[in-house]
């Protein structure tokens, strides 16, 4: 408390939060206390950490799980997530549009050389899903360690930020 030396973000599946609620409610209290310091950003995702976004015919299940996740976080922590991350950081314009339509101000996704196509990860990009610039991207390069089970070979993380959030 006080100086707020740094900020960080957590993203928990709905199933994890249910388990905390049942088996370790004091952990939820700790998360709520951390959130109230202003140092913690709670990031939303699909409730079941599912692959519902890859079924492109209908984004209904994906949107419903995102809504359920937001409702659970509001109920347990009293916070409404503004930023979304999809399972395994899967990203495309359909997913971005769905997140935008759900009211999220940003989305986190992995930056790869294929996605960046030679462009710098150190500038702001506007999303095609919101031409009026309400949903834009700021890219942060983030090297990961070889011991990481999530990303073994390093890379970038792209954070799509609202226009009123300064990068960095």
mmCIF file of C-alpha atoms in Angstrom, residues 88-89 110-111 142-157:
data_model
loop_
_atom_site.group_PDB
_atom_site.id
_atom_site.type_symbol
_atom_site.label_atom_id
_atom_site.label_comp_id
_atom_site.label_asym_id
_atom_site.label_seq_id
_atom_site.Cartn_x
_atom_site.Cartn_y
_atom_site.Cartn_z
ATOM 1 C CA UNK A 88 -3.489 -19.787 -24.956
ATOM 2 C CA UNK A 89 -3.537 -16.166 -26.184
ATOM 3 C CA UNK A 110 0.997 -13.273 -28.126
ATOM 4 C CA UNK A 111 3.129 -11.366 -30.569
ATOM 5 C CA UNK A 142 8.438 -9.853 -23.156
ATOM 6 C CA UNK A 143 11.175 -12.507 -23.123
ATOM 7 C CA UNK A 144 10.241 -15.659 -21.244
ATOM 8 C CA UNK A 145 12.597 -18.129 -19.636
ATOM 9 C CA UNK A 146 13.337 -21.536 -21.078
ATOM 10 C CA UNK A 147 11.876 -23.068 -17.913
ATOM 11 C CA UNK A 148 8.460 -21.600 -18.602
ATOM 12 C CA UNK A 149 5.849 -24.197 -19.405
ATOM 13 C CA UNK A 150 3.722 -21.647 -21.213
ATOM 14 C CA UNK A 151 6.152 -20.186 -23.735
ATOM 15 C CA UNK A 152 9.401 -22.103 -24.108
ATOM 16 C CA UNK A 153 11.164 -20.078 -26.782
ATOM 17 C CA UNK A 154 10.447 -16.498 -25.787
ATOM 18 C CA UNK A 155 8.493 -13.996 -27.822
ATOM 19 C CA UNK A 156 6.338 -10.940 -27.495
ATOM 20 C CA UNK A 157 3.105 -10.247 -25.734
#
